[in-house]
Amino acid sequence: MLAAVVRESGKLETVEVPDPVPGPGQVLVDVEAIGAGYVDVMISRGQYPGATGGAGTVPGVEVVGRVRDGDLAGRRVLAFAGDGGYAEQFVTGASAVLPVPEDADATEVAALGMNALVAHLALRRASAAAGDSVLIRGAGGGIGVLTTQLARAIGADVTAVTSSQARGERLRELGASRIFDRTTAEVPAESYDVVIDTVAGPGTASYLGLLGGNGRYVLAGAAGGMPSDDVVATLLRDFHRSPSLFAFSLNSVAAPDLLRAWEEVTALWQRGELTPVIHDRLKLGEAAHAIELVERGTPFGKVVLLPR
Ligand SMILES: NC(=O)c1ccc[n+]([C@@H]2O[C@H](COP(=O)([O-])OP(=O)(O)OC[C@H]3O[C@@H](n4cnc5c(N)ncnc54)[C@H](OP(=O)(O)O)[C@@H]3O)[C@@H](O)[C@H]2O)c1
């Protein structure tokens, strides 16, 4: 089969590799569409917490496809694993798959995928509610565009932090009522009930300091690097306002809770309250280009790879 492999140079090359063989409790999925995201950049660099990654790895943590064998044979699924997704076939645990409607467009499902689950569950972890002011960092990214829509659907007042006027205009169309251009100033002047942060990096403590009384901050990604060391000091400085800081990873969500969240996300999509945002559809042979786009922060929404 074809797969995109990380070379010693750190670049991806799409080459023929042996077909994967599922072990006990695993399924083989014939891939229809592959979600490309910042996780793949970190895995390719060997920087993803808890994963080896680097040279020899086939990145890719989520695919849409059809199960070929075993009890789930014939089922159309969204499937997750630690790597191996940039390929025509994908092997994962039988419990790491979620149902996909037969009539659903595979590209759209891949653009929702784990990003929609993170957006939905991060807002829930923050107990985001109607009337809350919600600030989203990394708003133009794969997770951010969906968080913007879901926060608006809850009835929150959304401030989207992004990197250009053009991205800001698109985020307004998705439900943001305020845009903050991070390239022109360090942080907004207002305070917020909720911050959903997929960027982290050196600015984390400054954004944490924007929480109002009983504010909730969910750290759900690190596209800008690891959070700065002054985060705890900021929490203690603002102690009198009772801020809460949560770290959130899908890896910690139990399978039944993930299934429930996916059913909720799918229902929101089918009701038109959540729209997948696809930056581009590229061939598996263009995987190197796809990951370079993601690394540069160019995409608005999700890059989807198609195996054929
Ligand atoms: N919690 C989980 O379970 C989970 C699951 C999947 C991914 N993640 C993590 O979530 C993060 C985002 O993933 P993603 O797929 O949404 O990434 P993405 O599509 O690359 O989006 C990240 C966005 O963050 C902004 N950004 C990038 N670098 C920045 C910097 N240095 N400073 C400020 N803003 C920056 C950019 O948006 P603007 O230009 O619009 O500002 C960019 O589009 C990654 O770290 C990923 O590993 C977490």
mmCIF file with all atom_site columns, N, CA and C and ligand atoms in Angstrom, residues 37-39 42 48 114-115 118 137-144 161-163 167 182 198-199 220-224 248-250 294 297 299 301, ligand 1:
data_model
loop_
_atom_site.group_PDB
_atom_site.id
_atom_site.type_symbol
_atom_site.label_atom_id
_atom_site.label_alt_id
_atom_site.label_comp_id
_atom_site.label_asym_id
_atom_site.label_entity_id
_atom_site.label_seq_id
_atom_site.pdbx_PDB_ins_code
_atom_site.Cartn_x
_atom_site.Cartn_y
_atom_site.Cartn_z
_atom_site.occupancy
_atom_site.B_iso_or_equiv
_atom_site.pdbx_formal_charge
_atom_site.auth_seq_id
_atom_site.auth_comp_id
_atom_site.auth_asym_id
_atom_site.auth_atom_id
_atom_site.pdbx_PDB_model_num
ATOM   1   N N   . GLY A 1 37  ? -3.447  17.269 10.862 1.00 0.00 ? 37  GLY A N   1
ATOM   2   C CA  . GLY A 1 37  ? -3.503  18.338 11.863 1.00 0.00 ? 37  GLY A CA  1
ATOM   3   C C   . GLY A 1 37  ? -2.170  18.536 12.553 1.00 0.00 ? 37  GLY A C   1
ATOM   4   N N   . TYR A 1 38  ? -2.173  19.435 13.521 1.00 0.00 ? 38  TYR A N   1
ATOM   5   C CA  . TYR A 1 38  ? -0.919  19.802 14.175 1.00 0.00 ? 38  TYR A CA  1
ATOM   6   C C   . TYR A 1 38  ? -0.305  18.630 14.968 1.00 0.00 ? 38  TYR A C   1
ATOM   7   N N   . VAL A 1 39  ? -1.152  17.705 15.425 1.00 0.00 ? 39  VAL A N   1
ATOM   8   C CA  . VAL A 1 39  ? -0.628  16.515 16.122 1.00 0.00 ? 39  VAL A CA  1
ATOM   9   C C   . VAL A 1 39  ? 0.386   15.807 15.230 1.00 0.00 ? 39  VAL A C   1
ATOM   10  N N   . MET A 1 42  ? 3.756   17.375 15.316 1.00 0.00 ? 42  MET A N   1
ATOM   11  C CA  . MET A 1 42  ? 4.490   17.048 16.549 1.00 0.00 ? 42  MET A CA  1
ATOM   12  C C   . MET A 1 42  ? 5.001   15.607 16.509 1.00 0.00 ? 42  MET A C   1
ATOM   13  N N   . TYR A 1 48  ? 5.678   14.620 20.226 1.00 0.00 ? 48  TYR A N   1
ATOM   14  C CA  . TYR A 1 48  ? 4.345   14.471 20.808 1.00 0.00 ? 48  TYR A CA  1
ATOM   15  C C   . TYR A 1 48  ? 4.455   13.711 22.129 1.00 0.00 ? 48  TYR A C   1
ATOM   16  N N   . MET A 1 114 ? -11.617 14.355 15.223 1.00 0.00 ? 114 MET A N   1
ATOM   17  C CA  . MET A 1 114 ? -11.192 14.628 16.602 1.00 0.00 ? 114 MET A CA  1
ATOM   18  C C   . MET A 1 114 ? -11.280 16.112 16.943 1.00 0.00 ? 114 MET A C   1
ATOM   19  N N   . ASN A 1 115 ? -11.181 16.958 15.922 1.00 0.00 ? 115 ASN A N   1
ATOM   20  C CA  . ASN A 1 115 ? -11.264 18.400 16.211 1.00 0.00 ? 115 ASN A CA  1
ATOM   21  C C   . ASN A 1 115 ? -12.614 18.772 16.787 1.00 0.00 ? 115 ASN A C   1
ATOM   22  N N   . VAL A 1 118 ? -12.793 17.525 20.369 1.00 0.00 ? 118 VAL A N   1
ATOM   23  C CA  . VAL A 1 118 ? -12.046 18.402 21.292 1.00 0.00 ? 118 VAL A CA  1
ATOM   24  C C   . VAL A 1 118 ? -12.853 19.672 21.558 1.00 0.00 ? 118 VAL A C   1
ATOM   25  N N   . ARG A 1 137 ? -8.402  30.861 21.447 1.00 0.00 ? 137 ARG A N   1
ATOM   26  C CA  . ARG A 1 137 ? -7.050  31.047 20.871 1.00 0.00 ? 137 ARG A CA  1
ATOM   27  C C   . ARG A 1 137 ? -6.807  29.963 19.819 1.00 0.00 ? 137 ARG A C   1
ATOM   28  N N   . GLY A 1 138 ? -6.217  30.369 18.688 1.00 0.00 ? 138 GLY A N   1
ATOM   29  C CA  . GLY A 1 138 ? -6.036  29.409 17.584 1.00 0.00 ? 138 GLY A CA  1
ATOM   30  C C   . GLY A 1 138 ? -7.340  29.250 16.844 1.00 0.00 ? 138 GLY A C   1
ATOM   31  N N   . ALA A 1 139 ? -8.146  30.332 16.790 1.00 0.00 ? 139 ALA A N   1
ATOM   32  C CA  . ALA A 1 139 ? -9.522  30.230 16.294 1.00 0.00 ? 139 ALA A CA  1
ATOM   33  C C   . ALA A 1 139 ? -9.604  29.823 14.827 1.00 0.00 ? 139 ALA A C   1
ATOM   34  N N   . GLY A 1 140 ? -8.597  30.165 14.023 1.00 0.00 ? 140 GLY A N   1
ATOM   35  C CA  . GLY A 1 140 ? -8.649  29.814 12.604 1.00 0.00 ? 140 GLY A CA  1
ATOM   36  C C   . GLY A 1 140 ? -8.143  28.400 12.321 1.00 0.00 ? 140 GLY A C   1
ATOM   37  N N   . GLY A 1 141 ? -7.699  27.684 13.338 1.00 0.00 ? 141 GLY A N   1
ATOM   38  C CA  . GLY A 1 141 ? -7.164  26.331 13.146 1.00 0.00 ? 141 GLY A CA  1
ATOM   39  C C   . GLY A 1 141 ? -8.260  25.280 13.085 1.00 0.00 ? 141 GLY A C   1
ATOM   40  N N   . GLY A 1 142 ? -7.828  24.025 12.912 1.00 0.00 ? 142 GLY A N   1
ATOM   41  C CA  . GLY A 1 142 ? -8.780  22.917 12.765 1.00 0.00 ? 142 GLY A CA  1
ATOM   42  C C   . GLY A 1 142 ? -9.744  22.814 13.936 1.00 0.00 ? 142 GLY A C   1
ATOM   43  N N   . ILE A 1 143 ? -9.233  22.920 15.153 1.00 0.00 ? 143 ILE A N   1
ATOM   44  C CA  . ILE A 1 143 ? -10.106 22.864 16.340 1.00 0.00 ? 143 ILE A CA  1
ATOM   45  C C   . ILE A 1 143 ? -10.837 24.189 16.507 1.00 0.00 ? 143 ILE A C   1
ATOM   46  N N   . GLY A 1 144 ? -10.123 25.297 16.261 1.00 0.00 ? 144 GLY A N   1
ATOM   47  C CA  . GLY A 1 144 ? -10.663 26.628 16.542 1.00 0.00 ? 144 GLY A CA  1
ATOM   48  C C   . GLY A 1 144 ? -11.930 26.949 15.758 1.00 0.00 ? 144 GLY A C   1
ATOM   49  N N   . VAL A 1 161 ? -9.437  34.824 18.564 1.00 0.00 ? 161 VAL A N   1
ATOM   50  C CA  . VAL A 1 161 ? -8.074  35.338 18.403 1.00 0.00 ? 161 VAL A CA  1
ATOM   51  C C   . VAL A 1 161 ? -7.490  34.695 17.147 1.00 0.00 ? 161 VAL A C   1
ATOM   52  N N   . THR A 1 162 ? -7.061  35.532 16.209 1.00 0.00 ? 162 THR A N   1
ATOM   53  C CA  . THR A 1 162 ? -6.528  34.981 14.961 1.00 0.00 ? 162 THR A CA  1
ATOM   54  C C   . THR A 1 162 ? -5.432  35.882 14.422 1.00 0.00 ? 162 THR A C   1
ATOM   55  N N   . SER A 1 163 ? -4.957  35.602 13.191 1.00 0.00 ? 163 SER A N   1
ATOM   56  C CA  . SER A 1 163 ? -3.723  36.237 12.732 1.00 0.00 ? 163 SER A CA  1
ATOM   57  C C   . SER A 1 163 ? -3.876  37.119 11.503 1.00 0.00 ? 163 SER A C   1
ATOM   58  N N   . ARG A 1 167 ? -8.864  36.127 8.010  1.00 0.00 ? 167 ARG A N   1
ATOM   59  C CA  . ARG A 1 167 ? -9.287  34.997 8.854  1.00 0.00 ? 167 ARG A CA  1
ATOM   60  C C   . ARG A 1 167 ? -10.381 35.474 9.812  1.00 0.00 ? 167 ARG A C   1
ATOM   61  N N   . ARG A 1 182 ? -3.966  38.826 16.751 1.00 0.00 ? 182 ARG A N   1
ATOM   62  C CA  . ARG A 1 182 ? -2.812  38.610 17.638 1.00 0.00 ? 182 ARG A CA  1
ATOM   63  C C   . ARG A 1 182 ? -1.524  39.176 17.050 1.00 0.00 ? 182 ARG A C   1
ATOM   64  N N   . THR A 1 198 ? -5.852  26.435 22.177 1.00 0.00 ? 198 THR A N   1
ATOM   65  C CA  . THR A 1 198 ? -5.154  25.341 21.495 1.00 0.00 ? 198 THR A CA  1
ATOM   66  C C   . THR A 1 198 ? -3.739  25.763 21.098 1.00 0.00 ? 198 THR A C   1
ATOM   67  N N   . VAL A 1 199 ? -3.289  26.907 21.610 1.00 0.00 ? 199 VAL A N   1
ATOM   68  C CA  . VAL A 1 199 ? -1.991  27.458 21.212 1.00 0.00 ? 199 VAL A CA  1
ATOM   69  C C   . VAL A 1 199 ? -0.937  27.329 22.318 1.00 0.00 ? 199 VAL A C   1
ATOM   70  N N   . ALA A 1 220 ? -6.074  23.011 25.631 1.00 0.00 ? 220 ALA A N   1
ATOM   71  C CA  . ALA A 1 220 ? -6.395  21.807 24.848 1.00 0.00 ? 220 ALA A CA  1
ATOM   72  C C   . ALA A 1 220 ? -5.401  21.555 23.726 1.00 0.00 ? 220 ALA A C   1
ATOM   73  N N   . GLY A 1 221 ? -4.325  22.331 23.664 1.00 0.00 ? 221 GLY A N   1
ATOM   74  C CA  . GLY A 1 221 ? -3.342  22.120 22.608 1.00 0.00 ? 221 GLY A CA  1
ATOM   75  C C   . GLY A 1 221 ? -2.160  23.036 22.810 1.00 0.00 ? 221 GLY A C   1
ATOM   76  N N   . ALA A 1 222 ? -1.137  22.839 21.963 1.00 0.00 ? 222 ALA A N   1
ATOM   77  C CA  . ALA A 1 222 ? 0.097   23.609 22.139 1.00 0.00 ? 222 ALA A CA  1
ATOM   78  C C   . ALA A 1 222 ? 0.728   23.911 20.785 1.00 0.00 ? 222 ALA A C   1
ATOM   79  N N   . ALA A 1 223 ? -0.086  24.460 19.865 1.00 0.00 ? 223 ALA A N   1
ATOM   80  C CA  . ALA A 1 223 ? 0.444   24.772 18.526 1.00 0.00 ? 223 ALA A CA  1
ATOM   81  C C   . ALA A 1 223 ? 1.536   25.839 18.588 1.00 0.00 ? 223 ALA A C   1
ATOM   82  N N   . GLY A 1 224 ? 1.574   26.602 19.694 1.00 0.00 ? 224 GLY A N   1
ATOM   83  C CA  . GLY A 1 224 ? 2.605   27.638 19.851 1.00 0.00 ? 224 GLY A CA  1
ATOM   84  C C   . GLY A 1 224 ? 3.711   27.228 20.808 1.00 0.00 ? 224 GLY A C   1
ATOM   85  N N   . PHE A 1 248 ? -6.975  19.492 28.910 1.00 0.00 ? 248 PHE A N   1
ATOM   86  C CA  . PHE A 1 248 ? -7.906  18.514 28.349 1.00 0.00 ? 248 PHE A CA  1
ATOM   87  C C   . PHE A 1 248 ? -7.292  17.794 27.154 1.00 0.00 ? 248 PHE A C   1
ATOM   88  N N   . SER A 1 249 ? -7.309  16.463 27.208 1.00 0.00 ? 249 SER A N   1
ATOM   89  C CA  . SER A 1 249 ? -6.888  15.655 26.062 1.00 0.00 ? 249 SER A CA  1
ATOM   90  C C   . SER A 1 249 ? -7.937  14.587 25.791 1.00 0.00 ? 249 SER A C   1
ATOM   91  N N   . LEU A 1 250 ? -8.215  14.357 24.524 1.00 0.00 ? 250 LEU A N   1
ATOM   92  C CA  . LEU A 1 250 ? -9.153  13.285 24.145 1.00 0.00 ? 250 LEU A CA  1
ATOM   93  C C   . LEU A 1 250 ? -8.660  11.925 24.624 1.00 0.00 ? 250 LEU A C   1
ATOM   94  N N   . VAL A 1 294 ? 0.309   22.839 7.458  1.00 0.00 ? 294 VAL A N   1
ATOM   95  C CA  . VAL A 1 294 ? -0.155  22.814 8.853  1.00 0.00 ? 294 VAL A CA  1
ATOM   96  C C   . VAL A 1 294 ? 0.921   23.403 9.761  1.00 0.00 ? 294 VAL A C   1
ATOM   97  N N   . GLY A 1 297 ? 0.946   27.051 9.839  1.00 0.00 ? 297 GLY A N   1
ATOM   98  C CA  . GLY A 1 297 ? -0.273  27.692 10.349 1.00 0.00 ? 297 GLY A CA  1
ATOM   99  C C   . GLY A 1 297 ? -1.100  28.327 9.249  1.00 0.00 ? 297 GLY A C   1
ATOM   100 N N   . PRO A 1 299 ? -3.398  26.844 7.059  1.00 0.00 ? 299 PRO A N   1
ATOM   101 C CA  . PRO A 1 299 ? -4.796  26.447 6.788  1.00 0.00 ? 299 PRO A CA  1
ATOM   102 C C   . PRO A 1 299 ? -5.800  27.211 7.631  1.00 0.00 ? 299 PRO A C   1
ATOM   103 N N   . GLY A 1 301 ? -9.123  26.120 9.017  1.00 0.00 ? 301 GLY A N   1
ATOM   104 C CA  . GLY A 1 301 ? -9.851  24.856 9.139  1.00 0.00 ? 301 GLY A CA  1
ATOM   105 C C   . GLY A 1 301 ? -8.910  23.686 8.916  1.00 0.00 ? 301 GLY A C   1
HETATM 106 N N1  . LIG B 2 .   ? -6.753  18.122 23.354 1.00 0.00 ? 1   LIG B N1  1
HETATM 107 C C1  . LIG B 2 .   ? -6.738  17.158 22.451 1.00 0.00 ? 1   LIG B C1  1
HETATM 108 O O1  . LIG B 2 .   ? -7.200  16.036 22.663 1.00 0.00 ? 1   LIG B O1  1
HETATM 109 C C2  . LIG B 2 .   ? -6.154  17.465 21.096 1.00 0.00 ? 1   LIG B C2  1
HETATM 110 C C3  . LIG B 2 .   ? -6.539  16.740 19.964 1.00 0.00 ? 1   LIG B C3  1
HETATM 111 C C4  . LIG B 2 .   ? -6.019  17.118 18.725 1.00 0.00 ? 1   LIG B C4  1
HETATM 112 C C5  . LIG B 2 .   ? -5.096  18.160 18.644 1.00 0.00 ? 1   LIG B C5  1
HETATM 113 N N2  . LIG B 2 .   ? -4.704  18.788 19.781 1.00 0.00 ? 1   LIG B N2  1
HETATM 114 C C6  . LIG B 2 .   ? -3.719  19.881 19.764 1.00 0.00 ? 1   LIG B C6  1
HETATM 115 O O2  . LIG B 2 .   ? -4.384  21.114 19.551 1.00 0.00 ? 1   LIG B O2  1
HETATM 116 C C7  . LIG B 2 .   ? -3.483  22.033 18.923 1.00 0.00 ? 1   LIG B C7  1
HETATM 117 C C8  . LIG B 2 .   ? -4.184  22.657 17.718 1.00 0.00 ? 1   LIG B C8  1
HETATM 118 O O3  . LIG B 2 .   ? -4.480  21.627 16.790 1.00 0.00 ? 1   LIG B O3  1
HETATM 119 P P1  . LIG B 2 .   ? -5.132  21.999 15.378 1.00 0.00 ? 1   LIG B P1  1
HETATM 120 O O4  . LIG B 2 .   ? -5.179  20.752 14.588 1.00 0.00 ? 1   LIG B O4  1
HETATM 121 O O5  . LIG B 2 .   ? -6.342  22.837 15.572 1.00 0.00 ? 1   LIG B O5  1
HETATM 122 O O6  . LIG B 2 .   ? -3.947  22.903 14.783 1.00 0.00 ? 1   LIG B O6  1
HETATM 123 P P2  . LIG B 2 .   ? -3.968  23.888 13.563 1.00 0.00 ? 1   LIG B P2  1
HETATM 124 O O7  . LIG B 2 .   ? -5.055  23.539 12.605 1.00 0.00 ? 1   LIG B O7  1
HETATM 125 O O8  . LIG B 2 .   ? -2.566  23.960 13.077 1.00 0.00 ? 1   LIG B O8  1
HETATM 126 O O9  . LIG B 2 .   ? -4.400  25.277 14.250 1.00 0.00 ? 1   LIG B O9  1
HETATM 127 C C9  . LIG B 2 .   ? -3.649  25.935 15.206 1.00 0.00 ? 1   LIG B C9  1
HETATM 128 C C10 . LIG B 2 .   ? -3.920  27.435 15.078 1.00 0.00 ? 1   LIG B C10 1
HETATM 129 O O10 . LIG B 2 .   ? -3.277  28.094 16.154 1.00 0.00 ? 1   LIG B O10 1
HETATM 130 C C11 . LIG B 2 .   ? -2.816  29.358 15.714 1.00 0.00 ? 1   LIG B C11 1
HETATM 131 N N3  . LIG B 2 .   ? -1.360  29.366 15.934 1.00 0.00 ? 1   LIG B N3  1
HETATM 132 C C12 . LIG B 2 .   ? -0.442  28.556 15.430 1.00 0.00 ? 1   LIG B C12 1
HETATM 133 N N4  . LIG B 2 .   ? 0.780   28.851 15.882 1.00 0.00 ? 1   LIG B N4  1
HETATM 134 C C13 . LIG B 2 .   ? 0.626   29.885 16.710 1.00 0.00 ? 1   LIG B C13 1
HETATM 135 C C14 . LIG B 2 .   ? 1.533   30.646 17.505 1.00 0.00 ? 1   LIG B C14 1
HETATM 136 N N5  . LIG B 2 .   ? 2.852   30.403 17.519 1.00 0.00 ? 1   LIG B N5  1
HETATM 137 N N6  . LIG B 2 .   ? 1.032   31.628 18.265 1.00 0.00 ? 1   LIG B N6  1
HETATM 138 C C15 . LIG B 2 .   ? -0.282  31.902 18.278 1.00 0.00 ? 1   LIG B C15 1
HETATM 139 N N7  . LIG B 2 .   ? -1.195  31.198 17.542 1.00 0.00 ? 1   LIG B N7  1
HETATM 140 C C16 . LIG B 2 .   ? -0.736  30.201 16.762 1.00 0.00 ? 1   LIG B C16 1
HETATM 141 C C17 . LIG B 2 .   ? -3.179  29.503 14.239 1.00 0.00 ? 1   LIG B C17 1
HETATM 142 O O11 . LIG B 2 .   ? -4.482  30.107 14.179 1.00 0.00 ? 1   LIG B O11 1
HETATM 143 P P3  . LIG B 2 .   ? -4.697  31.664 13.895 1.00 0.00 ? 1   LIG B P3  1
HETATM 144 O O12 . LIG B 2 .   ? -3.721  32.041 12.819 1.00 0.00 ? 1   LIG B O12 1
HETATM 145 O O13 . LIG B 2 .   ? -6.120  31.759 13.443 1.00 0.00 ? 1   LIG B O13 1
HETATM 146 O O14 . LIG B 2 .   ? -4.405  32.381 15.170 1.00 0.00 ? 1   LIG B O14 1
HETATM 147 C C18 . LIG B 2 .   ? -3.342  28.053 13.808 1.00 0.00 ? 1   LIG B C18 1
HETATM 148 O O15 . LIG B 2 .   ? -4.208  27.935 12.711 1.00 0.00 ? 1   LIG B O15 1
HETATM 149 C C19 . LIG B 2 .   ? -2.219  21.247 18.578 1.00 0.00 ? 1   LIG B C19 1
HETATM 150 O O16 . LIG B 2 .   ? -1.227  21.486 19.558 1.00 0.00 ? 1   LIG B O16 1
HETATM 151 C C20 . LIG B 2 .   ? -2.686  19.796 18.648 1.00 0.00 ? 1   LIG B C20 1
HETATM 152 O O17 . LIG B 2 .   ? -1.635  18.927 18.995 1.00 0.00 ? 1   LIG B O17 1
HETATM 153 C C21 . LIG B 2 .   ? -5.236  18.490 20.999 1.00 0.00 ? 1   LIG B C21 1
#
